[in-house]
Tab-separated table of N, CA and C in Angstrom:
chain	number	residue	atom	x	y	z
A	1081	TRP	N	-53.396	46.890	50.734
A	1081	TRP	CA	-53.919	45.580	50.484
A	1081	TRP	C	-53.258	45.067	49.217
A	1082	GLU	N	-52.686	43.854	49.281
A	1082	GLU	CA	-52.004	43.270	48.135
A	1082	GLU	C	-52.620	41.916	47.814
A	1083	TRP	N	-52.630	41.570	46.523
A	1083	TRP	CA	-53.309	40.343	46.113
A	1083	TRP	C	-52.692	39.733	44.855
A	1084	HIS	N	-53.071	38.488	44.565
A	1084	HIS	CA	-52.707	37.707	43.374
A	1084	HIS	C	-51.210	37.731	43.056
A	1085	PRO	N	-50.355	37.351	44.002
A	1085	PRO	CA	-48.925	37.324	43.690
A	1085	PRO	C	-48.556	36.102	42.849
A	1086	THR	N	-47.647	36.286	41.903
A	1086	THR	CA	-47.011	35.175	41.197
A	1086	THR	C	-45.525	35.484	41.133
A	1087	ILE	N	-44.719	34.448	41.028
A	1087	ILE	CA	-43.272	34.619	41.036
A	1087	ILE	C	-42.659	33.778	39.932
A	1088	SER	N	-41.626	34.323	39.306
A	1088	SER	CA	-40.859	33.599	38.294
A	1088	SER	C	-39.425	34.108	38.372
A	1089	GLY	N	-38.494	33.222	38.686
A	1089	GLY	CA	-37.102	33.649	38.840
A	1089	GLY	C	-36.997	34.695	39.930
A	1090	ASP	N	-36.415	35.846	39.585
A	1090	ASP	CA	-36.225	36.933	40.554
A	1090	ASP	C	-37.421	37.876	40.643
A	1091	TRP	N	-38.455	37.674	39.824
A	1091	TRP	CA	-39.536	38.643	39.701
A	1091	TRP	C	-40.813	38.210	40.407
A	1092	LEU	N	-41.420	39.163	41.099
A	1092	LEU	CA	-42.701	38.988	41.782
A	1092	LEU	C	-43.692	39.984	41.191
A	1093	LEU	N	-44.836	39.487	40.712
A	1093	LEU	CA	-45.911	40.330	40.176
A	1093	LEU	C	-47.066	40.287	41.161
A	1094	PHE	N	-47.655	41.445	41.475
A	1094	PHE	CA	-48.785	41.481	42.405
A	1094	PHE	C	-49.582	42.756	42.222
A	1095	GLY	N	-50.792	42.757	42.769
A	1095	GLY	CA	-51.638	43.939	42.758
A	1095	GLY	C	-51.611	44.602	44.120
A	1096	ARG	N	-51.844	45.904	44.149
A	1096	ARG	CA	-51.887	46.647	45.411
A	1096	ARG	C	-52.964	47.717	45.317
A	1097	GLN	N	-53.773	47.797	46.354
A	1097	GLN	CA	-54.691	48.924	46.478
A	1097	GLN	C	-53.978	49.993	47.279
A	1098	SER	N	-53.815	51.138	46.675
A	1098	SER	CA	-53.172	52.256	47.347
A	1098	SER	C	-54.255	53.216	47.834
A	1099	PHE	N	-54.500	53.180	49.129
A	1099	PHE	CA	-55.522	54.065	49.689
A	1099	PHE	C	-55.076	55.522	49.629
A	1100	ALA	N	-53.779	55.766	49.776
A	1100	ALA	CA	-53.268	57.141	49.694
A	1100	ALA	C	-53.475	57.712	48.298
A	1101	ALA	N	-53.212	56.900	47.269
A	1101	ALA	CA	-53.355	57.362	45.883
A	1101	ALA	C	-54.759	57.122	45.335
A	1102	ARG	N	-55.595	56.397	46.099
A	1102	ARG	CA	-56.939	56.023	45.658
A	1102	ARG	C	-56.881	55.375	44.272
A	1103	ALA	N	-56.026	54.333	44.173
A	1103	ALA	CA	-55.808	53.675	42.891
A	1103	ALA	C	-55.456	52.206	43.099
A	1104	ASP	N	-55.728	51.402	42.053
A	1104	ASP	CA	-55.238	50.023	41.974
A	1104	ASP	C	-53.935	50.052	41.192
A	1105	LEU	N	-52.941	49.350	41.701
A	1105	LEU	CA	-51.638	49.286	41.051
A	1105	LEU	C	-51.307	47.846	40.690
A	1106	VAL	N	-50.611	47.651	39.589
A	1106	VAL	CA	-50.011	46.368	39.254
A	1106	VAL	C	-48.510	46.602	39.305
A	1107	LEU	N	-47.829	45.851	40.189
A	1107	LEU	CA	-46.412	46.077	40.454
A	1107	LEU	C	-45.583	44.843	40.157
A	1108	LEU	N	-44.358	45.077	39.694
A	1108	LEU	CA	-43.389	44.028	39.427
A	1108	LEU	C	-42.162	44.366	40.261
A	1109	ARG	N	-41.719	43.411	41.082
A	1109	ARG	CA	-40.587	43.670	41.977
A	1109	ARG	C	-39.514	42.611	41.754
A	1110	ASN	N	-38.280	43.081	41.602
A	1110	ASN	CA	-37.148	42.184	41.522
A	1110	ASN	C	-36.712	41.864	42.946
A	1111	LEU	N	-36.804	40.606	43.331
A	1111	LEU	CA	-36.524	40.202	44.700
A	1111	LEU	C	-35.044	40.213	45.038
A	1112	VAL	N	-34.173	40.254	44.041
A	1112	VAL	CA	-32.732	40.289	44.284
A	1112	VAL	C	-32.232	41.732	44.388
A	1113	THR	N	-32.602	42.564	43.419
A	1113	THR	CA	-32.092	43.944	43.379
A	1113	THR	C	-32.967	44.927	44.146
A	1114	GLY	N	-34.231	44.557	44.391
A	1114	GLY	CA	-35.161	45.476	45.044
A	1114	GLY	C	-35.827	46.454	44.090
A	1115	GLU	N	-35.513	46.350	42.787
A	1115	GLU	CA	-36.127	47.237	41.801
A	1115	GLU	C	-37.639	47.019	41.755
A	1116	ASN	N	-38.385	48.125	41.708
A	1116	ASN	CA	-39.840	48.091	41.575
A	1116	ASN	C	-40.247	48.742	40.262
A	1117	ARG	N	-41.179	48.099	39.568
A	1117	ARG	CA	-41.737	48.681	38.342
A	1117	ARG	C	-43.256	48.734	38.488
A	1118	ARG	N	-43.808	49.904	38.243
A	1118	ARG	CA	-45.266	50.052	38.247
A	1118	ARG	C	-45.746	49.837	36.818
A	1119	LEU	N	-46.457	48.726	36.598
A	1119	LEU	CA	-46.921	48.395	35.255
A	1119	LEU	C	-48.245	49.061	34.919
A	1120	SER	N	-49.063	49.295	35.940
A	1120	SER	CA	-50.363	49.908	35.698
A	1120	SER	C	-50.810	50.656	36.945
A	1121	ARG	N	-51.417	51.798	36.733
A	1121	ARG	CA	-52.056	52.566	37.802
A	1121	ARG	C	-53.415	52.983	37.297
A	1122	LEU	N	-54.445	52.613	38.027
A	1122	LEU	CA	-55.797	52.953	37.613
A	1122	LEU	C	-56.523	53.568	38.798
A	1123	ALA	N	-56.863	54.842	38.662
A	1123	ALA	CA	-57.548	55.556	39.738
A	1123	ALA	C	-58.898	54.928	40.008
A	1124	TRP	N	-59.269	54.898	41.276
A	1124	TRP	CA	-60.569	54.354	41.643
A	1124	TRP	C	-61.660	55.204	41.020
A	1125	GLY	N	-62.647	54.547	40.559
A	1125	GLY	CA	-63.777	55.231	39.958
A	1125	GLY	C	-64.869	54.219	39.706
A	1126	ARG	N	-65.892	54.685	39.105
A	1126	ARG	CA	-67.015	53.799	38.814
A	1126	ARG	C	-66.619	52.781	37.747
A	1127	ARG	N	-66.738	51.482	38.085
A	1127	ARG	CA	-66.505	50.377	37.157
A	1127	ARG	C	-65.100	50.364	36.575
A	1128	THR	N	-64.083	50.651	37.387
A	1128	THR	CA	-62.703	50.522	36.937
A	1128	THR	C	-62.025	49.436	37.758
A	1129	LEU	N	-60.998	48.804	37.182
A	1129	LEU	CA	-60.316	47.707	37.845
A	1129	LEU	C	-58.978	47.477	37.173
A	1130	ALA	N	-57.952	47.186	37.955
A	1130	ALA	CA	-56.662	46.747	37.435
A	1130	ALA	C	-56.243	45.539	38.253
A	1131	GLU	N	-55.919	44.426	37.576
A	1131	GLU	CA	-55.593	43.168	38.258
A	1131	GLU	C	-54.344	42.538	37.651
A	1132	PRO	N	-53.436	42.034	38.504
A	1132	PRO	CA	-52.285	41.311	37.978
A	1132	PRO	C	-52.704	39.952	37.438
A	1133	GLY	N	-51.929	39.416	36.540
A	1133	GLY	CA	-52.159	38.083	36.006
A	1133	GLY	C	-51.073	37.133	36.470
A	1134	GLN	N	-50.012	36.997	35.671
A	1134	GLN	CA	-48.948	36.051	35.969
A	1134	GLN	C	-47.640	36.598	35.424
A	1135	VAL	N	-46.536	36.265	36.075
A	1135	VAL	CA	-45.203	36.533	35.553
A	1135	VAL	C	-44.575	35.176	35.244
A	1136	SER	N	-43.899	35.099	34.087
A	1136	SER	CA	-43.252	33.856	33.684
A	1136	SER	C	-42.084	34.203	32.770
A	1137	GLY	N	-40.884	33.783	33.162
A	1137	GLY	CA	-39.707	34.099	32.357
A	1137	GLY	C	-39.535	35.589	32.208
A	1138	ASN	N	-39.510	36.065	30.966
A	1138	ASN	CA	-39.286	37.474	30.656
A	1138	ASN	C	-40.585	38.272	30.491
A	1139	TYR	N	-41.732	37.677	30.834
A	1139	TYR	CA	-43.009	38.330	30.554
A	1139	TYR	C	-43.912	38.400	31.781
A	1140	ALA	N	-44.705	39.450	31.827
A	1140	ALA	CA	-45.743	39.609	32.848
A	1140	ALA	C	-47.008	40.072	32.141
A	1141	VAL	N	-48.171	39.645	32.653
A	1141	VAL	CA	-49.451	40.047	32.070
A	1141	VAL	C	-50.387	40.547	33.162
A	1142	TRP	N	-51.309	41.412	32.769
A	1142	TRP	CA	-52.354	41.911	33.653
A	1142	TRP	C	-53.502	42.388	32.793
A	1143	PHE	N	-54.615	42.749	33.464
A	1143	PHE	CA	-55.717	43.354	32.721
A	1143	PHE	C	-56.213	44.560	33.481
A	1144	ARG	N	-56.874	45.443	32.734
A	1144	ARG	CA	-57.501	46.618	33.336
A	1144	ARG	C	-58.803	46.905	32.619
A	1145	CYS	N	-59.771	47.380	33.392
A	1145	CYS	CA	-61.113	47.676	32.886
A	1145	CYS	C	-61.413	49.146	33.101
A	1146	THR	N	-61.836	49.827	32.033
A	1146	THR	CA	-62.111	51.268	32.129
A	1146	THR	C	-63.315	51.735	31.325
A	1147	PRO	N	-64.461	51.160	31.202
A	1147	PRO	CA	-64.925	49.897	31.761
A	1147	PRO	C	-64.620	48.687	30.890
A	1148	LEU	N	-64.265	48.851	29.575
A	1148	LEU	CA	-63.920	47.696	28.756
A	1148	LEU	C	-62.621	47.088	29.284
A	1149	CYS	N	-62.605	45.772	29.466
A	1149	CYS	CA	-61.426	45.077	29.995
A	1149	CYS	C	-60.511	44.654	28.850
A	1150	ASN	N	-59.223	44.949	28.998
A	1150	ASN	CA	-58.214	44.553	28.032
A	1150	ASN	C	-57.018	43.946	28.746
A	1151	VAL	N	-56.293	43.081	28.042
A	1151	VAL	CA	-55.132	42.385	28.576
A	1151	VAL	C	-53.866	43.039	28.025
A	1152	PHE	N	-52.833	43.124	28.886
A	1152	PHE	CA	-51.560	43.734	28.510
A	1152	PHE	C	-50.419	42.762	28.783
A	1153	LEU	N	-49.422	42.762	27.880
A	1153	LEU	CA	-48.229	41.933	27.988
A	1153	LEU	C	-47.036	42.856	28.165
A	1154	TYR	N	-46.231	42.579	29.200
A	1154	TYR	CA	-45.050	43.386	29.488
A	1154	TYR	C	-43.800	42.554	29.258
A	1155	ASP	N	-42.880	43.057	28.441
A	1155	ASP	CA	-41.588	42.433	28.204
A	1155	ASP	C	-40.613	43.018	29.225
A	1156	ILE	N	-40.189	42.206	30.179
A	1156	ILE	CA	-39.365	42.694	31.292
A	1156	ILE	C	-38.027	43.228	30.792
A	1157	ALA	N	-37.347	42.485	29.906
A	1157	ALA	CA	-36.029	42.908	29.426
A	1157	ALA	C	-36.097	44.209	28.635
A	1158	ALA	N	-37.090	44.337	27.769
A	1158	ALA	CA	-37.224	45.533	26.927
A	1158	ALA	C	-37.898	46.683	27.664
A	1159	GLY	N	-38.647	46.366	28.736
A	1159	GLY	CA	-39.381	47.405	29.452
A	1159	GLY	C	-40.543	47.954	28.645
A	1160	SER	N	-41.111	47.125	27.753
A	1160	SER	CA	-42.184	47.603	26.883
A	1160	SER	C	-43.489	46.851	27.143
A	1161	THR	N	-44.595	47.545	26.898
A	1161	THR	CA	-45.933	47.000	27.112
A	1161	THR	C	-46.684	46.964	25.787
A	1162	ALA	N	-47.411	45.859	25.559
A	1162	ALA	CA	-48.256	45.734	24.372
A	1162	ALA	C	-49.651	45.308	24.814
A	1163	LYS	N	-50.669	45.919	24.211
A	1163	LYS	CA	-52.058	45.522	24.462
A	1163	LYS	C	-52.386	44.356	23.541
A	1164	ILE	N	-52.986	43.300	24.122
A	1164	ILE	CA	-53.405	42.151	23.313
A	1164	ILE	C	-54.580	42.606	22.447
A	1165	PRO	N	-54.563	42.311	21.149
A	1165	PRO	CA	-55.655	42.754	20.273
A	1165	PRO	C	-57.029	42.305	20.787
A	1166	ASN	N	-57.994	43.184	20.635
A	1166	ASN	CA	-59.367	42.917	21.057
A	1166	ASN	C	-60.305	43.309	19.908
A	1167	PRO	N	-60.294	42.516	18.827
A	1167	PRO	CA	-61.060	42.901	17.640
A	1167	PRO	C	-62.565	42.926	17.859
A	1168	SER	N	-63.062	42.132	18.784
A	1168	SER	CA	-64.510	42.073	19.001
A	1168	SER	C	-64.990	43.060	20.058
A	1169	ARG	N	-64.060	43.750	20.702
A	1169	ARG	CA	-64.366	44.702	21.785
A	1169	ARG	C	-65.219	44.046	22.867
A	1170	ARG	N	-64.901	42.780	23.166
A	1170	ARG	CA	-65.530	42.068	24.272
A	1170	ARG	C	-64.628	42.217	25.488
A	1171	GLN	N	-65.089	41.765	26.640
A	1171	GLN	CA	-64.269	41.813	27.847
A	1171	GLN	C	-63.142	40.789	27.727
A	1172	GLN	N	-61.910	41.199	27.990
A	1172	GLN	CA	-60.748	40.315	28.023
A	1172	GLN	C	-60.125	40.466	29.403
A	1173	TYR	N	-59.914	39.340	30.102
A	1173	TYR	CA	-59.511	39.437	31.514
A	1173	TYR	C	-58.836	38.154	31.982
A	1174	ASP	N	-58.300	38.204	33.198
A	1174	ASP	CA	-57.658	37.083	33.893
A	1174	ASP	C	-56.611	36.369	33.045
A	1175	PRO	N	-55.541	37.093	32.644
A	1175	PRO	CA	-54.521	36.490	31.779
A	1175	PRO	C	-53.470	35.699	32.553
A	1176	SER	N	-52.833	34.787	31.843
A	1176	SER	CA	-51.625	34.111	32.301
A	1176	SER	C	-50.666	34.075	31.109
A	1177	VAL	N	-49.398	33.738	31.365
A	1177	VAL	CA	-48.392	33.810	30.305
A	1177	VAL	C	-47.348	32.715	30.504
A	1178	THR	N	-46.766	32.266	29.389
A	1178	THR	CA	-45.688	31.291	29.437
A	1178	THR	C	-44.356	31.983	29.161
A	1179	ASP	N	-43.261	31.246	29.340
A	1179	ASP	CA	-41.922	31.803	29.151
A	1179	ASP	C	-41.690	32.356	27.746
A	1180	ASP	N	-42.397	31.825	26.736
A	1180	ASP	CA	-42.206	32.303	25.362
A	1180	ASP	C	-43.125	33.468	24.998
A	1181	GLY	N	-43.890	33.978	25.967
A	1181	GLY	CA	-44.757	35.127	25.724
A	1181	GLY	C	-46.144	34.788	25.228
A	1182	THR	N	-46.509	33.498	25.215
A	1182	THR	CA	-47.873	33.122	24.838
A	1182	THR	C	-48.815	33.486	25.978
A	1183	VAL	N	-49.875	34.221	25.649
A	1183	VAL	CA	-50.824	34.697	26.655
A	1183	VAL	C	-52.114	33.886	26.548
A	1184	TYR	N	-52.627	33.462	27.694
A	1184	TYR	CA	-53.922	32.791	27.802
A	1184	TYR	C	-54.813	33.710	28.612
A	1185	PHE	N	-56.046	33.917	28.152
A	1185	PHE	CA	-56.945	34.828	28.861
A	1185	PHE	C	-58.384	34.444	28.565
A	1186	LEU	N	-59.286	35.082	29.280
A	1186	LEU	CA	-60.717	34.848	29.087
A	1186	LEU	C	-61.313	36.008	28.312
A	1187	ARG	N	-62.281	35.685	27.452
A	1187	ARG	CA	-62.985	36.706	26.665
A	1187	ARG	C	-64.473	36.394	26.775
A	1188	SER	N	-65.274	37.423	27.043
A	1188	SER	CA	-66.723	37.205	27.156
A	1188	SER	C	-67.472	38.505	26.933
A	1189	GLY	N	-68.794	38.357	26.854
A	1189	GLY	CA	-69.663	39.524	26.854
A	1189	GLY	C	-69.813	40.021	28.284
A	1190	ARG	N	-70.549	41.085	28.460
A	1190	ARG	CA	-70.785	41.622	29.812
A	1190	ARG	C	-71.772	40.739	30.567
A	1191	GLY	N	-71.590	40.653	31.864
A	1191	GLY	CA	-72.502	39.892	32.698
A	1191	GLY	C	-72.068	38.449	32.853
A	1192	CYS	N	-72.476	37.839	33.925
A	1192	CYS	CA	-72.080	36.470	34.246
A	1192	CYS	C	-72.601	35.473	33.205
A	1193	GLY	N	-71.699	34.628	32.716
A	1193	GLY	CA	-72.086	33.543	31.823
A	1193	GLY	C	-72.415	33.948	30.411
A	1194	ASN	N	-71.826	35.035	29.935
A	1194	ASN	CA	-72.140	35.538	28.607
A	1194	ASN	C	-71.053	35.139	27.607
A	1195	SER	N	-71.128	33.894	27.105
A	1195	SER	CA	-70.230	33.399	26.044
A	1195	SER	C	-68.755	33.474	26.433
A	1196	VAL	N	-68.389	32.842	27.533
A	1196	VAL	CA	-67.009	32.858	28.012
A	1196	VAL	C	-66.151	31.916	27.175
A	1197	ARG	N	-64.988	32.409	26.753
A	1197	ARG	CA	-64.035	31.640	25.955
A	1197	ARG	C	-62.652	31.740	26.592
A	1198	LEU	N	-61.918	30.624	26.593
A	1198	LEU	CA	-60.500	30.637	26.946
A	1198	LEU	C	-59.741	30.820	25.637
A	1199	VAL	N	-58.905	31.872	25.570
A	1199	VAL	CA	-58.235	32.251	24.335
A	1199	VAL	C	-56.718	32.133	24.503
A	1200	ARG	N	-56.066	31.685	23.441
A	1200	ARG	CA	-54.597	31.599	23.380
A	1200	ARG	C	-54.115	32.655	22.394
A	1201	HIS	N	-53.142	33.471	22.809
A	1201	HIS	CA	-52.569	34.479	21.919
A	1201	HIS	C	-51.048	34.358	21.969
A	1202	PRO	N	-50.432	33.727	20.935
A	1202	PRO	CA	-48.973	33.621	20.924
A	1202	PRO	C	-48.332	34.969	20.596
A	1203	LEU	N	-47.119	35.140	21.027
A	1203	LEU	CA	-46.380	36.366	20.765
A	1203	LEU	C	-46.332	36.612	19.264
A	1204	GLY	N	-46.923	37.713	18.821
A	1204	GLY	CA	-46.913	38.085	17.415
A	1204	GLY	C	-47.854	37.290	16.517
A	1205	GLY	N	-48.690	36.418	17.100
A	1205	GLY	CA	-49.541	35.586	16.261
A	1205	GLY	C	-51.014	35.846	16.480
A	1206	PRO	N	-51.865	35.188	15.700
A	1206	PRO	CA	-53.303	35.380	15.860
A	1206	PRO	C	-53.834	34.609	17.076
A	1207	SER	N	-54.911	35.111	17.648
A	1207	SER	CA	-55.565	34.465	18.784
A	1207	SER	C	-56.366	33.263	18.317
A	1208	ARG	N	-56.540	32.298	19.241
A	1208	ARG	CA	-57.313	31.098	18.937
A	1208	ARG	C	-58.080	30.683	20.187
A	1209	VAL	N	-59.353	30.334	20.039
A	1209	VAL	CA	-60.176	29.876	21.166
A	1209	VAL	C	-59.812	28.433	21.484
A	1210	LEU	N	-59.523	28.146	22.765
A	1210	LEU	CA	-59.185	26.793	23.210
A	1210	LEU	C	-60.365	26.082	23.860
A	1211	ALA	N	-61.242	26.847	24.509
A	1211	ALA	CA	-62.379	26.238	25.206
A	1211	ALA	C	-63.500	27.258	25.320
A	1212	SER	N	-64.729	26.760	25.378
A	1212	SER	CA	-65.922	27.597	25.546
A	1212	SER	C	-66.745	27.053	26.703
A	1213	LEU	N	-67.331	27.949	27.467
A	1213	LEU	CA	-68.201	27.550	28.562
A	1213	LEU	C	-69.653	27.742	28.146
A	1214	GLY	N	-70.509	26.860	28.603
A	1214	GLY	CA	-71.925	26.958	28.296
A	1214	GLY	C	-72.578	28.157	28.960
A	1215	ALA	N	-73.784	28.466	28.514
A	1215	ALA	CA	-74.554	29.577	29.089
A	1215	ALA	C	-74.730	29.343	30.583
A	1216	GLY	N	-74.701	30.426	31.340
A	1216	GLY	CA	-74.871	30.329	32.792
A	1216	GLY	C	-73.600	29.967	33.533
A	1217	ARG	N	-72.479	29.868	32.816
A	1217	ARG	CA	-71.172	29.572	33.422
A	1217	ARG	C	-70.223	30.732	33.160
A	1218	ASP	N	-69.413	31.019	34.165
A	1218	ASP	CA	-68.410	32.071	34.045
A	1218	ASP	C	-67.076	31.508	34.505
A	1219	SER	N	-66.031	32.302	34.428
A	1219	SER	CA	-64.709	31.818	34.783
A	1219	SER	C	-63.813	32.963	35.210
A	1220	GLY	N	-62.658	32.602	35.734
A	1220	GLY	CA	-61.667	33.585	36.127
A	1220	GLY	C	-60.376	32.910	36.558
A	1221	HIS	N	-59.348	33.702	36.742
A	1221	HIS	CA	-58.082	33.265	37.315
A	1221	HIS	C	-57.416	32.135	36.549
A	1222	THR	N	-57.005	32.398	35.329
A	1222	THR	CA	-56.257	31.409	34.564
A	1222	THR	C	-54.841	31.279	35.114
A	1223	TYR	N	-54.246	30.112	34.907
A	1223	TYR	CA	-52.851	29.877	35.285
A	1223	TYR	C	-52.237	28.938	34.259
A	1224	ALA	N	-51.162	29.368	33.609
A	1224	ALA	CA	-50.487	28.565	32.587
A	1224	ALA	C	-49.248	27.920	33.181
A	1225	LEU	N	-49.091	26.637	32.917
A	1225	LEU	CA	-47.958	25.871	33.419
A	1225	LEU	C	-47.340	25.110	32.254
A	1226	GLU	N	-46.058	25.367	31.972
A	1226	GLU	CA	-45.381	24.687	30.877
A	1226	GLU	C	-44.928	23.301	31.332
A	1227	ASN	N	-45.218	22.297	30.511
A	1227	ASN	CA	-44.871	20.913	30.823
A	1227	ASN	C	-43.560	20.522	30.147
A	1228	ASP	N	-42.910	19.487	30.675
A	1228	ASP	CA	-41.631	19.006	30.134
A	1228	ASP	C	-41.746	18.514	28.692
A	1229	ASP	N	-42.940	18.084	28.275
A	1229	ASP	CA	-43.127	17.557	26.915
A	1229	ASP	C	-43.412	18.641	25.876
A	1230	GLY	N	-43.323	19.914	26.264
A	1230	GLY	CA	-43.541	21.014	25.331
A	1230	GLY	C	-44.979	21.512	25.263
A	1231	THR	N	-45.894	20.855	25.956
A	1231	THR	CA	-47.275	21.322	26.009
A	1231	THR	C	-47.437	22.311	27.156
A	1232	THR	N	-48.558	23.002	27.169
A	1232	THR	CA	-48.888	23.921	28.257
A	1232	THR	C	-50.224	23.507	28.845
A	1233	THR	N	-50.269	23.381	30.149
A	1233	THR	CA	-51.521	23.121	30.846
A	1233	THR	C	-52.061	24.456	31.342
A	1234	VAL	N	-53.315	24.740	31.010
A	1234	VAL	CA	-53.964	25.970	31.472
A	1234	VAL	C	-55.079	25.568	32.420
A	1235	LEU	N	-54.999	26.058	33.639
A	1235	LEU	CA	-56.026	25.832	34.647
A	1235	LEU	C	-56.875	27.082	34.771
A	1236	PHE	N	-58.180	26.907	34.917
A	1236	PHE	CA	-59.056	28.052	35.158
A	1236	PHE	C	-60.287	27.568	35.902
A	1237	ASP	N	-60.856	28.478	36.679
A	1237	ASP	CA	-62.032	28.072	37.449
A	1237	ASP	C	-63.294	28.294	36.634
A	1238	ARG	N	-64.297	27.454	36.902
A	1238	ARG	CA	-65.600	27.568	36.248
A	1238	ARG	C	-66.611	27.837	37.364
A	1239	VAL	N	-67.429	28.855	37.160
A	1239	VAL	CA	-68.387	29.289	38.170
A	1239	VAL	C	-69.797	29.179	37.606
A	1240	ARG	N	-70.682	28.623	38.396
A	1240	ARG	CA	-72.093	28.581	38.007
A	1240	ARG	C	-72.719	29.911	38.440
A	1241	CYS	N	-73.272	30.662	37.499
A	1241	CYS	CA	-73.824	31.993	37.792
A	1241	CYS	C	-74.982	31.938	38.782
A	1242	SER	N	-75.760	30.873	38.761
A	1242	SER	CA	-76.960	30.805	39.602
A	1242	SER	C	-76.654	30.661	41.083
A	1243	ASN	N	-75.550	29.959	41.441
A	1243	ASN	CA	-75.303	29.733	42.869
A	1243	ASN	C	-73.852	29.900	43.283
A	1244	GLY	N	-72.966	30.252	42.368
A	1244	GLY	CA	-71.563	30.482	42.707
A	1244	GLY	C	-70.730	29.225	42.884
A	1245	ALA	N	-71.311	28.040	42.611
A	1245	ALA	CA	-70.549	26.792	42.733
A	1245	ALA	C	-69.367	26.831	41.760
A	1246	ARG	N	-68.191	26.356	42.226
A	1246	ARG	CA	-66.966	26.423	41.434
A	1246	ARG	C	-66.329	25.055	41.288
A	1247	ASP	N	-65.615	24.888	40.178
A	1247	ASP	CA	-64.701	23.780	40.019
A	1247	ASP	C	-63.554	24.262	39.128
A	1248	ILE	N	-62.517	23.445	39.019
A	1248	ILE	CA	-61.335	23.803	38.240
A	1248	ILE	C	-61.326	22.985	36.950
A	1249	LEU	N	-61.100	23.660	35.833
A	1249	LEU	CA	-60.988	23.000	34.539
A	1249	LEU	C	-59.535	23.043	34.078
A	1250	LYS	N	-59.166	22.054	33.278
A	1250	LYS	CA	-57.815	21.972	32.749
A	1250	LYS	C	-57.896	21.790	31.236
A	1251	VAL	N	-57.103	22.573	30.529
A	1251	VAL	CA	-56.964	22.447	29.084
A	1251	VAL	C	-55.484	22.274	28.798
A	1252	VAL	N	-55.130	21.286	27.990
A	1252	VAL	CA	-53.738	21.094	27.586
A	1252	VAL	C	-53.592	21.614	26.162
A	1253	ASP	N	-52.692	22.567	25.995
A	1253	ASP	CA	-52.444	23.193	24.693
A	1253	ASP	C	-51.200	22.556	24.090
A	1254	PRO	N	-51.363	21.868	22.963
A	1254	PRO	CA	-50.186	21.179	22.365
A	1254	PRO	C	-49.134	22.141	21.856
């Protein structure tokens, strides 16, 4: 079973459930050369999860929960992985990334609607909150899109915890 594919240039990022290995995988595939890179492998277990985020330019992002969720940034050219700082030890999940390595992700407490924040983390810089959701609202699946004017549009869904109603929110990051 494969899910959440994104593509940038020659690279395809996606998740795969491997029933043979009993694990969630995050994979990066070069569509021209056929090269495959396994960015994350997380064995199935109680409250574990590995999910792809987005590939853009030279960067790919994903998150994994063991059970604390953290976001990871992969530099394709260097072949190196960095964990996005999590000073508050809150859940960090559903990342997206731009060509310059700026990561956008969600940070919240445990449980639906527990202080959800959309966070921006530039390559090598401090994180900054871009948006906050009210109590009883949750979110997921961010997507960053670079605009011709140098801004970045970040799309993310907003979910009402009480009934699952969804809509899409947009934040423009100057």
